[in-house]
């Protein structure tokens, strides 16, 4: 396979992806049990990129319809509704036994961290609230 990244791009990706690994390694869904940031790295990066891309699409849509930018529904701005909708898709209940198993084998972070992980890195989320 042909390596199409420059050495600088590859180094930057490694640096940034290691920061994601370190961030998720800190999450402790159960006492003494942490998310495996190495195992979940690819999906965590996808979650972060996905919410950033979706938010950019929202902003593009609002640019085309500026009158919607200030419209509140149930007291919430479009940005606030976007982030609440994102969080709601990951709402779930999980038994501790299942969570313990998945922490060892599932390449996806637990649902709670699929929300809090990406959103904690987005200044746009903080600005919205």
PDB file of C-alpha atoms in Angstrom:
ATOM      1  CA  UNK A   1       0.000   0.000   0.000  1.00  0.00           C
ATOM      2  CA  UNK A   2       1.252   3.459  -0.898  1.00  0.00           C
ATOM      3  CA  UNK A   3       1.864   5.858   1.995  1.00  0.00           C
ATOM      4  CA  UNK A   4       0.234   9.122   0.901  1.00  0.00           C
ATOM      5  CA  UNK A   5       0.824  11.125   4.089  1.00  0.00           C
ATOM      6  CA  UNK A   6       3.808  13.379   4.435  1.00  0.00           C
ATOM      7  CA  UNK A   7       6.048  12.577   7.417  1.00  0.00           C
ATOM      8  CA  UNK A   8       4.828  15.788   9.083  1.00  0.00           C
ATOM      9  CA  UNK A   9       1.166  14.809   8.605  1.00  0.00           C
ATOM     10  CA  UNK A  10       1.819  11.316   9.965  1.00  0.00           C
ATOM     11  CA  UNK A  11       3.622  12.721  13.011  1.00  0.00           C
ATOM     12  CA  UNK A  12       0.811  15.199  13.680  1.00  0.00           C
ATOM     13  CA  UNK A  13      -1.813  12.463  13.378  1.00  0.00           C
ATOM     14  CA  UNK A  14       0.117  10.244  15.800  1.00  0.00           C
ATOM     15  CA  UNK A  15       0.405  13.125  18.270  1.00  0.00           C
ATOM     16  CA  UNK A  16      -3.291  13.992  18.087  1.00  0.00           C
ATOM     17  CA  UNK A  17      -4.477  10.397  18.177  1.00  0.00           C
ATOM     18  CA  UNK A  18      -2.304   9.735  21.234  1.00  0.00           C
ATOM     19  CA  UNK A  19      -4.000  12.694  22.937  1.00  0.00           C
ATOM     20  CA  UNK A  20      -7.362  11.011  22.238  1.00  0.00           C
ATOM     21  CA  UNK A  21      -6.049   7.716  23.649  1.00  0.00           C
ATOM     22  CA  UNK A  22      -4.835   9.502  26.786  1.00  0.00           C
ATOM     23  CA  UNK A  23      -8.129  11.366  27.209  1.00  0.00           C
ATOM     24  CA  UNK A  24     -10.245   8.214  26.999  1.00  0.00           C
ATOM     25  CA  UNK A  25      -7.862   6.205  29.201  1.00  0.00           C
ATOM     26  CA  UNK A  26      -8.809   8.617  32.002  1.00  0.00           C
ATOM     27  CA  UNK A  27     -12.511   7.767  31.830  1.00  0.00           C
ATOM     28  CA  UNK A  28     -13.586   5.394  34.600  1.00  0.00           C
ATOM     29  CA  UNK A  29     -17.095   4.028  33.970  1.00  0.00           C
ATOM     30  CA  UNK A  30     -16.876   1.704  36.973  1.00  0.00           C
ATOM     31  CA  UNK A  31     -14.615   2.009  40.014  1.00  0.00           C
ATOM     32  CA  UNK A  32     -11.179   0.742  39.013  1.00  0.00           C
ATOM     33  CA  UNK A  33     -12.177   0.051  35.397  1.00  0.00           C
ATOM     34  CA  UNK A  34     -11.137   2.486  32.693  1.00  0.00           C
ATOM     35  CA  UNK A  35     -11.982   2.850  29.041  1.00  0.00           C
ATOM     36  CA  UNK A  36      -9.212   1.327  26.919  1.00  0.00           C
ATOM     37  CA  UNK A  37      -8.232   4.344  24.833  1.00  0.00           C
ATOM     38  CA  UNK A  38      -6.019   2.250  22.568  1.00  0.00           C
ATOM     39  CA  UNK A  39      -8.800  -0.252  21.791  1.00  0.00           C
ATOM     40  CA  UNK A  40     -11.401   2.483  21.229  1.00  0.00           C
ATOM     41  CA  UNK A  41      -9.117   4.971  19.472  1.00  0.00           C
ATOM     42  CA  UNK A  42     -10.500   4.583  15.944  1.00  0.00           C
ATOM     43  CA  UNK A  43     -14.135   4.885  16.992  1.00  0.00           C
ATOM     44  CA  UNK A  44     -13.377   7.784  19.340  1.00  0.00           C
ATOM     45  CA  UNK A  45     -11.691   9.690  16.531  1.00  0.00           C
ATOM     46  CA  UNK A  46     -14.679   8.895  14.298  1.00  0.00           C
ATOM     47  CA  UNK A  47     -17.109  10.175  16.952  1.00  0.00           C
ATOM     48  CA  UNK A  48     -15.131  13.401  17.377  1.00  0.00           C
ATOM     49  CA  UNK A  49     -14.873  13.957  13.631  1.00  0.00           C
ATOM     50  CA  UNK A  50     -18.503  13.042  13.054  1.00  0.00           C
ATOM     51  CA  UNK A  51     -19.927  15.524  15.526  1.00  0.00           C
ATOM     52  CA  UNK A  52     -17.589  18.255  14.240  1.00  0.00           C
ATOM     53  CA  UNK A  53     -18.679  17.600  10.660  1.00  0.00           C
ATOM     54  CA  UNK A  54     -22.370  17.493  11.582  1.00  0.00           C
ATOM     55  CA  UNK A  55     -22.033  20.760  13.511  1.00  0.00           C
ATOM     56  CA  UNK A  56     -20.327  22.370  10.505  1.00  0.00           C
ATOM     57  CA  UNK A  57     -23.266  21.219   8.358  1.00  0.00           C
ATOM     58  CA  UNK A  58     -25.687  22.828  10.817  1.00  0.00           C
ATOM     59  CA  UNK A  59     -23.763  26.091  10.631  1.00  0.00           C
ATOM     60  CA  UNK A  60     -23.795  25.972   6.832  1.00  0.00           C
ATOM     61  CA  UNK A  61     -27.566  25.427   6.857  1.00  0.00           C
ATOM     62  CA  UNK A  62     -28.030  28.303   9.308  1.00  0.00           C
ATOM     63  CA  UNK A  63     -25.886  30.533   7.085  1.00  0.00           C
ATOM     64  CA  UNK A  64     -28.346  29.864   4.250  1.00  0.00           C
ATOM     65  CA  UNK A  65     -31.311  30.602   6.542  1.00  0.00           C
ATOM     66  CA  UNK A  66     -30.099  33.250   9.008  1.00  0.00           C
ATOM     67  CA  UNK A  67     -33.623  33.820  10.324  1.00  0.00           C
ATOM     68  CA  UNK A  68     -33.408  30.341  11.890  1.00  0.00           C
ATOM     69  CA  UNK A  69     -30.281  31.234  13.850  1.00  0.00           C
ATOM     70  CA  UNK A  70     -32.197  33.192  16.497  1.00  0.00           C
ATOM     71  CA  UNK A  71     -35.312  31.014  16.516  1.00  0.00           C
ATOM     72  CA  UNK A  72     -35.741  29.232  19.824  1.00  0.00           C
ATOM     73  CA  UNK A  73     -37.865  26.137  20.275  1.00  0.00           C
ATOM     74  CA  UNK A  74     -38.700  25.172  23.834  1.00  0.00           C
ATOM     75  CA  UNK A  75     -36.277  27.906  24.872  1.00  0.00           C
ATOM     76  CA  UNK A  76     -33.346  26.283  23.037  1.00  0.00           C
ATOM     77  CA  UNK A  77     -31.237  27.701  20.210  1.00  0.00           C
ATOM     78  CA  UNK A  78     -30.535  25.588  17.112  1.00  0.00           C
ATOM     79  CA  UNK A  79     -27.037  24.869  18.457  1.00  0.00           C
ATOM     80  CA  UNK A  80     -28.373  23.744  21.824  1.00  0.00           C
ATOM     81  CA  UNK A  81     -30.950  21.496  20.136  1.00  0.00           C
ATOM     82  CA  UNK A  82     -28.193  20.027  17.959  1.00  0.00           C
ATOM     83  CA  UNK A  83     -26.063  19.057  20.956  1.00  0.00           C
ATOM     84  CA  UNK A  84     -29.032  17.723  22.933  1.00  0.00           C
ATOM     85  CA  UNK A  85     -30.067  15.611  19.950  1.00  0.00           C
ATOM     86  CA  UNK A  86     -26.534  14.273  19.654  1.00  0.00           C
ATOM     87  CA  UNK A  87     -26.523  13.336  23.339  1.00  0.00           C
ATOM     88  CA  UNK A  88     -29.962  11.737  23.146  1.00  0.00           C
ATOM     89  CA  UNK A  89     -28.931   9.239  20.481  1.00  0.00           C
ATOM     90  CA  UNK A  90     -26.522   7.686  23.000  1.00  0.00           C
ATOM     91  CA  UNK A  91     -28.949   7.431  25.935  1.00  0.00           C
ATOM     92  CA  UNK A  92     -28.881   3.893  27.255  1.00  0.00           C
ATOM     93  CA  UNK A  93     -28.959   1.668  30.297  1.00  0.00           C
ATOM     94  CA  UNK A  94     -26.311  -0.988  30.728  1.00  0.00           C
ATOM     95  CA  UNK A  95     -25.768  -3.584  33.399  1.00  0.00           C
ATOM     96  CA  UNK A  96     -22.388  -3.464  35.135  1.00  0.00           C
ATOM     97  CA  UNK A  97     -21.606  -7.033  34.030  1.00  0.00           C
ATOM     98  CA  UNK A  98     -22.146  -6.124  30.387  1.00  0.00           C
ATOM     99  CA  UNK A  99     -20.112  -2.946  30.752  1.00  0.00           C
ATOM    100  CA  UNK A 100     -17.202  -4.875  32.313  1.00  0.00           C
ATOM    101  CA  UNK A 101     -17.177  -7.284  29.373  1.00  0.00           C
ATOM    102  CA  UNK A 102     -17.421  -4.565  26.737  1.00  0.00           C
ATOM    103  CA  UNK A 103     -14.601  -2.528  28.268  1.00  0.00           C
ATOM    104  CA  UNK A 104     -12.291  -5.414  27.376  1.00  0.00           C
ATOM    105  CA  UNK A 105     -13.492  -6.270  23.877  1.00  0.00           C
ATOM    106  CA  UNK A 106     -15.648  -3.528  22.343  1.00  0.00           C
ATOM    107  CA  UNK A 107     -13.867  -1.015  20.087  1.00  0.00           C
ATOM    108  CA  UNK A 108     -16.568   1.523  21.014  1.00  0.00           C
ATOM    109  CA  UNK A 109     -16.448   3.566  24.199  1.00  0.00           C
ATOM    110  CA  UNK A 110     -19.448   3.276  26.520  1.00  0.00           C
ATOM    111  CA  UNK A 111     -22.337   5.480  25.378  1.00  0.00           C
ATOM    112  CA  UNK A 112     -21.813   8.086  28.112  1.00  0.00           C
ATOM    113  CA  UNK A 113     -18.275   8.730  26.894  1.00  0.00           C
ATOM    114  CA  UNK A 114     -19.321   8.781  23.242  1.00  0.00           C
ATOM    115  CA  UNK A 115     -21.126  11.986  24.221  1.00  0.00           C
ATOM    116  CA  UNK A 116     -18.931  13.530  26.905  1.00  0.00           C
ATOM    117  CA  UNK A 117     -15.658  12.711  25.135  1.00  0.00           C
ATOM    118  CA  UNK A 118     -16.287  14.523  21.847  1.00  0.00           C
ATOM    119  CA  UNK A 119     -18.301  17.376  23.352  1.00  0.00           C
ATOM    120  CA  UNK A 120     -15.671  18.143  25.984  1.00  0.00           C
ATOM    121  CA  UNK A 121     -13.286  18.906  23.109  1.00  0.00           C
ATOM    122  CA  UNK A 122     -15.649  21.268  21.282  1.00  0.00           C
ATOM    123  CA  UNK A 123     -15.521  24.969  22.180  1.00  0.00           C
ATOM    124  CA  UNK A 124     -18.785  25.288  20.217  1.00  0.00           C
ATOM    125  CA  UNK A 125     -20.535  23.117  22.807  1.00  0.00           C
ATOM    126  CA  UNK A 126     -19.329  25.308  25.647  1.00  0.00           C
ATOM    127  CA  UNK A 127     -20.374  28.418  23.747  1.00  0.00           C
ATOM    128  CA  UNK A 128     -23.862  27.017  23.074  1.00  0.00           C
ATOM    129  CA  UNK A 129     -24.522  26.568  26.772  1.00  0.00           C
TER     130      UNK A 129
END
